[in-house]
PDB file of C-alpha atoms and ligand atoms in Angstrom:
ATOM      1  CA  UNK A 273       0.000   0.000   0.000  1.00 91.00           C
ATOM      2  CA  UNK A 274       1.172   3.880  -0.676  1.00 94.00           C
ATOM      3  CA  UNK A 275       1.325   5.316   3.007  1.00 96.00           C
ATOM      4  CA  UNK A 276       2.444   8.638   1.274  1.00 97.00           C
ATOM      5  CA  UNK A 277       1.923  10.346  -2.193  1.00 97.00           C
ATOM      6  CA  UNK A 278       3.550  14.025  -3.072  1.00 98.00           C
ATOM      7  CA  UNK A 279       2.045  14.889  -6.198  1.00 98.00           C
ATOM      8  CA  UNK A 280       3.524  18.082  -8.257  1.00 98.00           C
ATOM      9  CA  UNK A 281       4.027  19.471  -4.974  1.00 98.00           C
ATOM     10  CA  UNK A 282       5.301  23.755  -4.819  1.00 98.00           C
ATOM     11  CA  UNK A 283       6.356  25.457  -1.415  1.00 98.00           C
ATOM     12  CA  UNK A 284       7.035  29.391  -1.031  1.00 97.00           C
ATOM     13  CA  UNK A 285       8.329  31.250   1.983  1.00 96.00           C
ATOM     14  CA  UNK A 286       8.123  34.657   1.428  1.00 94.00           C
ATOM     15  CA  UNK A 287       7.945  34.491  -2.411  1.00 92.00           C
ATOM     16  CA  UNK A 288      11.104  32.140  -2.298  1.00 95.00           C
ATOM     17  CA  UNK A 289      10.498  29.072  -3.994  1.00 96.00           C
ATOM     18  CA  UNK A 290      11.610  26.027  -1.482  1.00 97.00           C
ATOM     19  CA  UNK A 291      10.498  22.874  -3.042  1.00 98.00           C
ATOM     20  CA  UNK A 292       9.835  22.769  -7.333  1.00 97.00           C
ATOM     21  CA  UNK A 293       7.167  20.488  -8.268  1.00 97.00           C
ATOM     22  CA  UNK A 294       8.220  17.804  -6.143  1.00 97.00           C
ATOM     23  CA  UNK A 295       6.576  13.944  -6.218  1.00 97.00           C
ATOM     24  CA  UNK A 296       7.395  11.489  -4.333  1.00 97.00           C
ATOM     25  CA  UNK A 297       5.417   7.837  -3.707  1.00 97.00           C
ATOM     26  CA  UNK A 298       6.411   6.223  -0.351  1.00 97.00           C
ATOM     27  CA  UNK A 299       5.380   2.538  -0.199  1.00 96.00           C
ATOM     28  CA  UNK A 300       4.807   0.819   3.504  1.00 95.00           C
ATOM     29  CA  UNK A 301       7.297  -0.248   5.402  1.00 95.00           C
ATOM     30  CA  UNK A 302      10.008   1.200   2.725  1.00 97.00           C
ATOM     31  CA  UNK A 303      12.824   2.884   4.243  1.00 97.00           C
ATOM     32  CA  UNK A 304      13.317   5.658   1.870  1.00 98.00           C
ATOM     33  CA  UNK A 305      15.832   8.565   2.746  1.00 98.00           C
ATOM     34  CA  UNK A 306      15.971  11.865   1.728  1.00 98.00           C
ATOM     35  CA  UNK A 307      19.554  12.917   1.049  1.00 98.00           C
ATOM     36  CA  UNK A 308      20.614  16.378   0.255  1.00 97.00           C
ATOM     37  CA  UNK A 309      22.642  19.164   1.685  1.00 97.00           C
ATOM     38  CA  UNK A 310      21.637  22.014   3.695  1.00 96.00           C
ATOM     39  CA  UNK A 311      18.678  24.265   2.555  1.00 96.00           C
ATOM     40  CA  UNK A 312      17.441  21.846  -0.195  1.00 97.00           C
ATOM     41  CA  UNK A 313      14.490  21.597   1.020  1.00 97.00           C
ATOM     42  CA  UNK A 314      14.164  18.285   3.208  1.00 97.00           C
ATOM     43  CA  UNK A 315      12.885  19.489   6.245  1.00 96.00           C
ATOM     44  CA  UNK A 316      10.139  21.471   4.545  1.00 97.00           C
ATOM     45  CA  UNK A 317       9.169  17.774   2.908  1.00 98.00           C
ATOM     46  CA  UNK A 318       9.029  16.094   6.353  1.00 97.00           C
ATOM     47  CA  UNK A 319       6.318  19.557   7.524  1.00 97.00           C
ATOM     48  CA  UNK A 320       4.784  18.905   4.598  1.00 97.00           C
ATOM     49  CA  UNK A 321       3.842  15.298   5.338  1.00 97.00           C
ATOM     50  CA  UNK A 322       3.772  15.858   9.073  1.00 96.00           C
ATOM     51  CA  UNK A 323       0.638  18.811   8.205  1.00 96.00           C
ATOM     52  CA  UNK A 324       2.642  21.848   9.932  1.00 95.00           C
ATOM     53  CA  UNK A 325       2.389  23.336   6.628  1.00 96.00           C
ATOM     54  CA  UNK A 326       0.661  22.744   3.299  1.00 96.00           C
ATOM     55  CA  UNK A 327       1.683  22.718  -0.474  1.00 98.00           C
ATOM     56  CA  UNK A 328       1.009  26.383  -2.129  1.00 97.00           C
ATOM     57  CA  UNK A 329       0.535  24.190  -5.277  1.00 97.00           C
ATOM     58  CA  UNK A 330       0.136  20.349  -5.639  1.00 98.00           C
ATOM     59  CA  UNK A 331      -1.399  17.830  -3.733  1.00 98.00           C
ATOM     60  CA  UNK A 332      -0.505  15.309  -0.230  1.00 98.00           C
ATOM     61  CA  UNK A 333      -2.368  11.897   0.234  1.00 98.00           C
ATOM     62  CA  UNK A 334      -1.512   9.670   3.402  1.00 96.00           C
ATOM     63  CA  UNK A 335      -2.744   5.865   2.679  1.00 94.00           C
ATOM     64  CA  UNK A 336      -5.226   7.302  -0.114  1.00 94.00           C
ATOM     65  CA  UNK A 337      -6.993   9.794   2.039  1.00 96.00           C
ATOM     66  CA  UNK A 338      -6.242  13.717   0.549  1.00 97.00           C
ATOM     67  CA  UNK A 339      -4.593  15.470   3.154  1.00 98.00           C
ATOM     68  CA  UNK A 340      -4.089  18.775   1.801  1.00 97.00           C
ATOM     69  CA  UNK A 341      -4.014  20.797  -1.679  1.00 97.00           C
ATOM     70  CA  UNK A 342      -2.882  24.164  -3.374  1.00 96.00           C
ATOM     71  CA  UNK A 343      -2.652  25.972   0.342  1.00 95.00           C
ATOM     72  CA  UNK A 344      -5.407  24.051   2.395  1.00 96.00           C
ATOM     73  CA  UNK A 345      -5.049  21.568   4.658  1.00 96.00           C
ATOM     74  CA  UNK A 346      -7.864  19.112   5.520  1.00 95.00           C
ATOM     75  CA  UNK A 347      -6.352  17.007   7.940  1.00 96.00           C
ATOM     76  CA  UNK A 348      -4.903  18.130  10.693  1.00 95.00           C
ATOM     77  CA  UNK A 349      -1.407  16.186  11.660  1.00 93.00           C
ATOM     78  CA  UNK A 350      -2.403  14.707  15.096  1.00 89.00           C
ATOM     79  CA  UNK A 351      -5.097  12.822  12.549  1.00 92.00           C
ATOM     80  CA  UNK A 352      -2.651  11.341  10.172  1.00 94.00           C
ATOM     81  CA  UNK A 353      -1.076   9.018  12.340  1.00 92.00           C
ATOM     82  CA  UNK A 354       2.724   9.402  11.885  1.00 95.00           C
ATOM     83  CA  UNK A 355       5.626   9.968  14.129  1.00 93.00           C
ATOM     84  CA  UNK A 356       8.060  13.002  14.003  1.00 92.00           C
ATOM     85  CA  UNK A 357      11.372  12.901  15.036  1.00 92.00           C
ATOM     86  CA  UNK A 358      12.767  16.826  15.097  1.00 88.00           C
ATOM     87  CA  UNK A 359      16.456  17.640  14.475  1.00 84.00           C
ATOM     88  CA  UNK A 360      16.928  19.106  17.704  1.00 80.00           C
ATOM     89  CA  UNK A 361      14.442  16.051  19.439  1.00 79.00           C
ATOM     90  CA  UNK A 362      12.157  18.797  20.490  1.00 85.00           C
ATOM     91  CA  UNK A 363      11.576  17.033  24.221  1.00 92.00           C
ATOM     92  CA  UNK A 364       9.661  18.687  26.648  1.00 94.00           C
ATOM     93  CA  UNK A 365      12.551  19.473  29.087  1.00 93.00           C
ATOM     94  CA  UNK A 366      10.156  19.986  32.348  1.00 95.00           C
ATOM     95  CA  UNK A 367       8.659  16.406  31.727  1.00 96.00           C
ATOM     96  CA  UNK A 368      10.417  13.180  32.958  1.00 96.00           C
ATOM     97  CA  UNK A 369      11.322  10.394  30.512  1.00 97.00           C
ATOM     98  CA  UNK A 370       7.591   9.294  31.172  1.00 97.00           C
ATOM     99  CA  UNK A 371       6.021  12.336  31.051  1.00 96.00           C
ATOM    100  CA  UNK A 372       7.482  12.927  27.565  1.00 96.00           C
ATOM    101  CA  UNK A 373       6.291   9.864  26.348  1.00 96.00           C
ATOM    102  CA  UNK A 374       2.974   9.872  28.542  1.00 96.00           C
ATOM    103  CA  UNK A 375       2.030  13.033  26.861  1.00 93.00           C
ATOM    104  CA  UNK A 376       1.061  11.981  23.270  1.00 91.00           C
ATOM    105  CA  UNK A 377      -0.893   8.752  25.239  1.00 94.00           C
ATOM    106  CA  UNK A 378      -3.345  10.769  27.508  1.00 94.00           C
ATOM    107  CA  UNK A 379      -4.311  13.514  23.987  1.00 91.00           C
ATOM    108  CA  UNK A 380      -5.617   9.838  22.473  1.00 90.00           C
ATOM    109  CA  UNK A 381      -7.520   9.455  26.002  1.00 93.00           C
ATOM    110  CA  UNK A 382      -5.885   5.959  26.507  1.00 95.00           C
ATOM    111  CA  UNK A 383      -6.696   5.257  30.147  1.00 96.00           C
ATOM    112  CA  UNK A 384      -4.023   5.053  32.728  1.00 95.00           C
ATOM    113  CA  UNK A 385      -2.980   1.613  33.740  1.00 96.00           C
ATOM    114  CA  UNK A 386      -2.593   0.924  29.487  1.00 96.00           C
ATOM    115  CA  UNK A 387      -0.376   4.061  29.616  1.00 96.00           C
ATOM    116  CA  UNK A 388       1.783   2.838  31.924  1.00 96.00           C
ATOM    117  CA  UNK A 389       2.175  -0.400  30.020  1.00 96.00           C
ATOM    118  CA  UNK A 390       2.974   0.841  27.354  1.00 95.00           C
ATOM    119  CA  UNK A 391       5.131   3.219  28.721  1.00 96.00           C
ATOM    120  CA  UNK A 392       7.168   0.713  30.208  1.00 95.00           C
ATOM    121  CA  UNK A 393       7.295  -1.839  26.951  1.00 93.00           C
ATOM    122  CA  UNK A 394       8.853   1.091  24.580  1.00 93.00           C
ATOM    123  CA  UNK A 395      11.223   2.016  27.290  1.00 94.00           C
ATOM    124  CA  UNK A 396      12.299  -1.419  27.122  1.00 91.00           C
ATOM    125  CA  UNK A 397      12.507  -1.319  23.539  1.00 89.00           C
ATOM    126  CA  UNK A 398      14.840   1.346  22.917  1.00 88.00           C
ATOM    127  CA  UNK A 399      17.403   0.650  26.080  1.00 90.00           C
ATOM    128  CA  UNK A 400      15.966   2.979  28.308  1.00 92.00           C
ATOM    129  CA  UNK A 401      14.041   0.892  31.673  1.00 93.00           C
ATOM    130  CA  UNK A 402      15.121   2.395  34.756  1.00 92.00           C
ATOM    131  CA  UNK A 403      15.333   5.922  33.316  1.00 95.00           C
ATOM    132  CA  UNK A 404      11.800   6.697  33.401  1.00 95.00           C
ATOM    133  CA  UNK A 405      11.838   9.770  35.923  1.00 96.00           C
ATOM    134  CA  UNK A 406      14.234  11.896  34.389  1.00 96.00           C
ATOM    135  CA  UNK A 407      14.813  14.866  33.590  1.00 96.00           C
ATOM    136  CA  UNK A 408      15.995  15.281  29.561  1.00 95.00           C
ATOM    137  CA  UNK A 409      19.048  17.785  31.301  1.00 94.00           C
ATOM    138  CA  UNK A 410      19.716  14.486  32.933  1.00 95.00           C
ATOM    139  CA  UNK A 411      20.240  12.595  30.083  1.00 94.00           C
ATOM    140  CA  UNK A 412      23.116  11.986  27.802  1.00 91.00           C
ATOM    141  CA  UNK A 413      23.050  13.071  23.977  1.00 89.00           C
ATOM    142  CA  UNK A 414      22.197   9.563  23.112  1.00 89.00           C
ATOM    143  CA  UNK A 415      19.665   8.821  25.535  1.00 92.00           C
ATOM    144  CA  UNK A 416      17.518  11.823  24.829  1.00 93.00           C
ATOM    145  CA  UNK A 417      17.329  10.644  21.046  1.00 91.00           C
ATOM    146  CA  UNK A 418      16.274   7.147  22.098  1.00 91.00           C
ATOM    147  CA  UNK A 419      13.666   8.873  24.394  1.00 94.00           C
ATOM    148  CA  UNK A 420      12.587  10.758  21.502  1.00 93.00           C
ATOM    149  CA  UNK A 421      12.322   7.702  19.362  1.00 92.00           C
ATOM    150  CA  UNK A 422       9.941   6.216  22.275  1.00 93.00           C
ATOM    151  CA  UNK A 423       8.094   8.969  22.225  1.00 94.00           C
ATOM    152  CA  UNK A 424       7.073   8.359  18.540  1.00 92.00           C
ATOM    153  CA  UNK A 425       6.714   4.852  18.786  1.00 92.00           C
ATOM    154  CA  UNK A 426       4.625   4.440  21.649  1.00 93.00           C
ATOM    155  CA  UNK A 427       1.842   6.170  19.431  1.00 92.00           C
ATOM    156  CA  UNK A 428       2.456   3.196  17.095  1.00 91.00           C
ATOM    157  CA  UNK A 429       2.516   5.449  13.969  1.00 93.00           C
ATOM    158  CA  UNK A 430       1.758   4.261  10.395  1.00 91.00           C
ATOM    159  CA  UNK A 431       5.179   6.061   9.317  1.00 96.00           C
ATOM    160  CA  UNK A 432       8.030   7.552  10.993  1.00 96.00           C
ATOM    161  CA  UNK A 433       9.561  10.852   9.949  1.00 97.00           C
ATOM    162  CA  UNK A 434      13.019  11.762  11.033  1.00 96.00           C
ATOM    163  CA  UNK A 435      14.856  15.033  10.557  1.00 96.00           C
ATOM    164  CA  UNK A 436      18.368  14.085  10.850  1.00 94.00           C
ATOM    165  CA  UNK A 437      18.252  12.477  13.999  1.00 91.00           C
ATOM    166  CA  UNK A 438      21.705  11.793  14.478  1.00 90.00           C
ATOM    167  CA  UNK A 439      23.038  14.677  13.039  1.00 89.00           C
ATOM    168  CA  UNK A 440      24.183  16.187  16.922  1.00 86.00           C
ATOM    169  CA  UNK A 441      26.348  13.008  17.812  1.00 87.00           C
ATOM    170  CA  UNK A 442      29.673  12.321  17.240  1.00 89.00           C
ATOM    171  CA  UNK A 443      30.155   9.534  15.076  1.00 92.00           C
ATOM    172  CA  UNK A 444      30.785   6.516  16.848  1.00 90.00           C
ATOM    173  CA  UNK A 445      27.529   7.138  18.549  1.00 88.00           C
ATOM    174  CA  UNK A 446      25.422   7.952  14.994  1.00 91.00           C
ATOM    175  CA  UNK A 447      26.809   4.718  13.862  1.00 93.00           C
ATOM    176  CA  UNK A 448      25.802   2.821  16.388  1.00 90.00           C
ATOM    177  CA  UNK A 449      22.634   4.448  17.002  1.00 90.00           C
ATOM    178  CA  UNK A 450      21.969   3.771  13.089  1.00 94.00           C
ATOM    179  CA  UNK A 451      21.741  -0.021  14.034  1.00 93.00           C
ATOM    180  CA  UNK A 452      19.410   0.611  16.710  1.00 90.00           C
ATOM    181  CA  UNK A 453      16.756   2.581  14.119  1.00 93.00           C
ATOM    182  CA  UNK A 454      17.318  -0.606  11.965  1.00 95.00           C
ATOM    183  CA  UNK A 455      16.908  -3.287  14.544  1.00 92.00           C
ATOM    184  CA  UNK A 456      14.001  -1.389  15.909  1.00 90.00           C
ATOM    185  CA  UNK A 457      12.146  -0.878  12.039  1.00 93.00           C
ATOM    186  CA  UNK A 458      13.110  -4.688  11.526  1.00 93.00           C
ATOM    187  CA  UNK A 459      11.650  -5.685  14.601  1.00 90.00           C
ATOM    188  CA  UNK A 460       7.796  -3.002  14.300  1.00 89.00           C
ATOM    189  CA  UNK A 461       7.918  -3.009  10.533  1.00 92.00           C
ATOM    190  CA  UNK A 462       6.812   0.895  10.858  1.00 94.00           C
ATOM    191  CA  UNK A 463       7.338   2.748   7.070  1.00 97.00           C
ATOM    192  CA  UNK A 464      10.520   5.135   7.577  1.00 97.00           C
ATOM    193  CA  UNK A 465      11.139   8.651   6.152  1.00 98.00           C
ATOM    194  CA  UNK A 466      14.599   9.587   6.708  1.00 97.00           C
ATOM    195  CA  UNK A 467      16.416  12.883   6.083  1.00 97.00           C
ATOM    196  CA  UNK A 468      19.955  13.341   6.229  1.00 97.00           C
ATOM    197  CA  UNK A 469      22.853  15.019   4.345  1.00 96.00           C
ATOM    198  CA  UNK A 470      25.469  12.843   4.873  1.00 96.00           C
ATOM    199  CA  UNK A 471      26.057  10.005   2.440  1.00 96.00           C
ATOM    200  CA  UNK A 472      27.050   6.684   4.425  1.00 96.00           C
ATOM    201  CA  UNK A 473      24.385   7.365   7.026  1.00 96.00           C
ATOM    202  CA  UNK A 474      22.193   7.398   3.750  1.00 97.00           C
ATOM    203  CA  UNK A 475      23.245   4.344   2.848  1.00 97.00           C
ATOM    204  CA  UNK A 476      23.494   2.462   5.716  1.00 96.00           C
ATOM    205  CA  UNK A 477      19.478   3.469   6.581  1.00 97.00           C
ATOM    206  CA  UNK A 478      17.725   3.446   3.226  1.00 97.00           C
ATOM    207  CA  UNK A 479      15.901   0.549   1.083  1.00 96.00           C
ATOM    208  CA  UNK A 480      15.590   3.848  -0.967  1.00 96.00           C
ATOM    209  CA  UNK A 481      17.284   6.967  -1.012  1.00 97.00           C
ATOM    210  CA  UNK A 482      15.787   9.950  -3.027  1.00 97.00           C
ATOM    211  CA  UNK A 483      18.400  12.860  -4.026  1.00 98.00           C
ATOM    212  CA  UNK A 484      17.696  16.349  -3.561  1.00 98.00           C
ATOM    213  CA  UNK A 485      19.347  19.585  -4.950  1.00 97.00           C
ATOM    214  CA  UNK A 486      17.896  23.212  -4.402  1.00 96.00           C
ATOM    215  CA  UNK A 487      13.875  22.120  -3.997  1.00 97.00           C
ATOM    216  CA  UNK A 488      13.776  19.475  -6.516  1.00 97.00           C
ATOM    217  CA  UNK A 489      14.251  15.681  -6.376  1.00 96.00           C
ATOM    218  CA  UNK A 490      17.256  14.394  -8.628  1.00 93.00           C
ATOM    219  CA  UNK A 491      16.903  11.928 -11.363  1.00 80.00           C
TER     220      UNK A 491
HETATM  221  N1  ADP B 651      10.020  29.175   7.914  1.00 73.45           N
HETATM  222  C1  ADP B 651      10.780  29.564   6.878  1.00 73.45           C
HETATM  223  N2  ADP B 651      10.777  30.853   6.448  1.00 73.45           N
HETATM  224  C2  ADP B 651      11.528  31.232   5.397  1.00 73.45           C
HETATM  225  N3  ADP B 651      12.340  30.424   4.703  1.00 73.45           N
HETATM  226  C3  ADP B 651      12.398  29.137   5.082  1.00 73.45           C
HETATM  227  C4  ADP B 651      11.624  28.644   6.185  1.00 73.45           C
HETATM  228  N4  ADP B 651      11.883  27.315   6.318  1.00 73.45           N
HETATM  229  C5  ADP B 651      12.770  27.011   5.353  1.00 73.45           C
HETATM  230  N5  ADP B 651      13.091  28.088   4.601  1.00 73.45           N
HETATM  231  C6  ADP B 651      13.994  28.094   3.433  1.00 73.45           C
HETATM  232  O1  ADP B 651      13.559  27.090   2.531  1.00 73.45           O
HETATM  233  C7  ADP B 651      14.657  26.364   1.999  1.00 73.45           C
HETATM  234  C8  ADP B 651      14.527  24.887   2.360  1.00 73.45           C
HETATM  235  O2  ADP B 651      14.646  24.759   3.770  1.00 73.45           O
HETATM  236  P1  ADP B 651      14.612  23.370   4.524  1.00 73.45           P
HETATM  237  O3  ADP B 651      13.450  22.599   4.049  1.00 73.45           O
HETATM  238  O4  ADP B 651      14.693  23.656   5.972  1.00 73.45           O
HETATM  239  O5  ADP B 651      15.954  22.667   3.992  1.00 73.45           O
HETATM  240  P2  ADP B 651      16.832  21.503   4.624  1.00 73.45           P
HETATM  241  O6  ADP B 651      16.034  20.825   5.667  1.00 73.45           O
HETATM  242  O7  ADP B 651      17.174  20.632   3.458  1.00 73.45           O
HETATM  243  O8  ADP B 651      18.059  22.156   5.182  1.00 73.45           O
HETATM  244  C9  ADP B 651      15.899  27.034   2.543  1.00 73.45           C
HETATM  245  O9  ADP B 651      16.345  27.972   1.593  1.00 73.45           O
HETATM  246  C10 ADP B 651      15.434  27.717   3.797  1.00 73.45           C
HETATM  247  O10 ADP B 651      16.196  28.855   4.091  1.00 73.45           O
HETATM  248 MG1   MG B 652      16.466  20.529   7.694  1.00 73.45          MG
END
């Protein structure tokens, strides 16, 4: 099944074009990554999917359903069912481990003693039991990525986007934090969208990678 279509898809920020007619099929549980340097337009892709912003021109589908067209959108991101991972993790740095991952569970009304169950099962799953009531400040580089990789999973999302996750760790930890994302999308099956702009982390993640250069994908 398509989990994600981009069809002729056109983004402007202040008159400056940032993606140029830009398609894109992703099939489930592909793991396609996005590779391309620095202002090609790769994060603006991930909003794009994610529903932060919408296409000024072209058209966004998530498993067949139209999510948005030429500047509307008509579903809202906490109803498409994906996980974000931000570039700079984004965790809420007054909330514990738990609270941060809690936080997404309680907005879908899941009742209490399933929250804490599943709480505890992701934190298993990415390495992190016994760290459940800290503090992000209290947490290494590493762990607060696998926190924030909990955090998405938990919600069980139909595809994960992630903005150059790695990108802040030194290298030794990106590699090895690269075969955790892999064990992890072996082991769930979730559909991965994967931006990055360096080349062996490309390869190393990507069933697909898709090449970008100044807004438009690279044939
Ligand atoms: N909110 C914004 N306002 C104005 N320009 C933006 C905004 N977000 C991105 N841009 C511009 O759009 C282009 C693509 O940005 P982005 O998608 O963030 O690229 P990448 O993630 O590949 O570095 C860049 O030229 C960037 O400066
Ligand atoms: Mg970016």
């Amino acid at each position: 099944m398509k989990i994600v279509g981009m069809d002729a898809v056109s983004k402007f920020y202040n008159g400056e074009r940032a993606l140029d007619n830009v398609s894109l099929e992703i099939e489930e549980g592909e793991r396609i990554v996005i590779l391309g340097p620095s202002g090609c337009g790769k994060t603006t892709i991930l909003r794009l999917i994610a529903g932060f912003i919408a296409p000024d021109t072209g058209a966004i589908s998530i498993a067949g359903e139209l999510v948005s067209r030429d500047g509307r959108i008509f579903t809202p991101p906490e109803r498409r069912n994906l996980g974000m991972v931000f570039q700079d993790l984004a965790l809420w740095p007054h909330l514990s481990v738990k609270g941060n991952i809690e936080f997404g569970l309680k907005a879908r009304g899941i009742p209490r003693e399933e929250r804490k169950r599943k709480i505890r099962e992701v934190l298993d799953l990415v390495g992190m039991a016994g760290y459940a009531d800290r503090k992000p400040a209290e947490l290494s580089g590493g762990q607060q990525q696998r926190v924030a990789l909990a955090r998405a999973l938990v919600l069980e999302p139909r595809a994960l986007l992630m903005d150059e996750p790695l990108s802040s760790l030194d290298l030794e930890l990106n590699i090895r934090l690269r075969k955790e994302i892999l064990r992890l999308q072996e082991k769930l099956g979730f559909t991965m969208v994967y931006v990055t702009h360096d080349r062996d982390e490309a390869a190393d993640m990507a069933t697909r990678v898709v090449s970008m250069k100044q807004g438009r994908i690279e044939v």
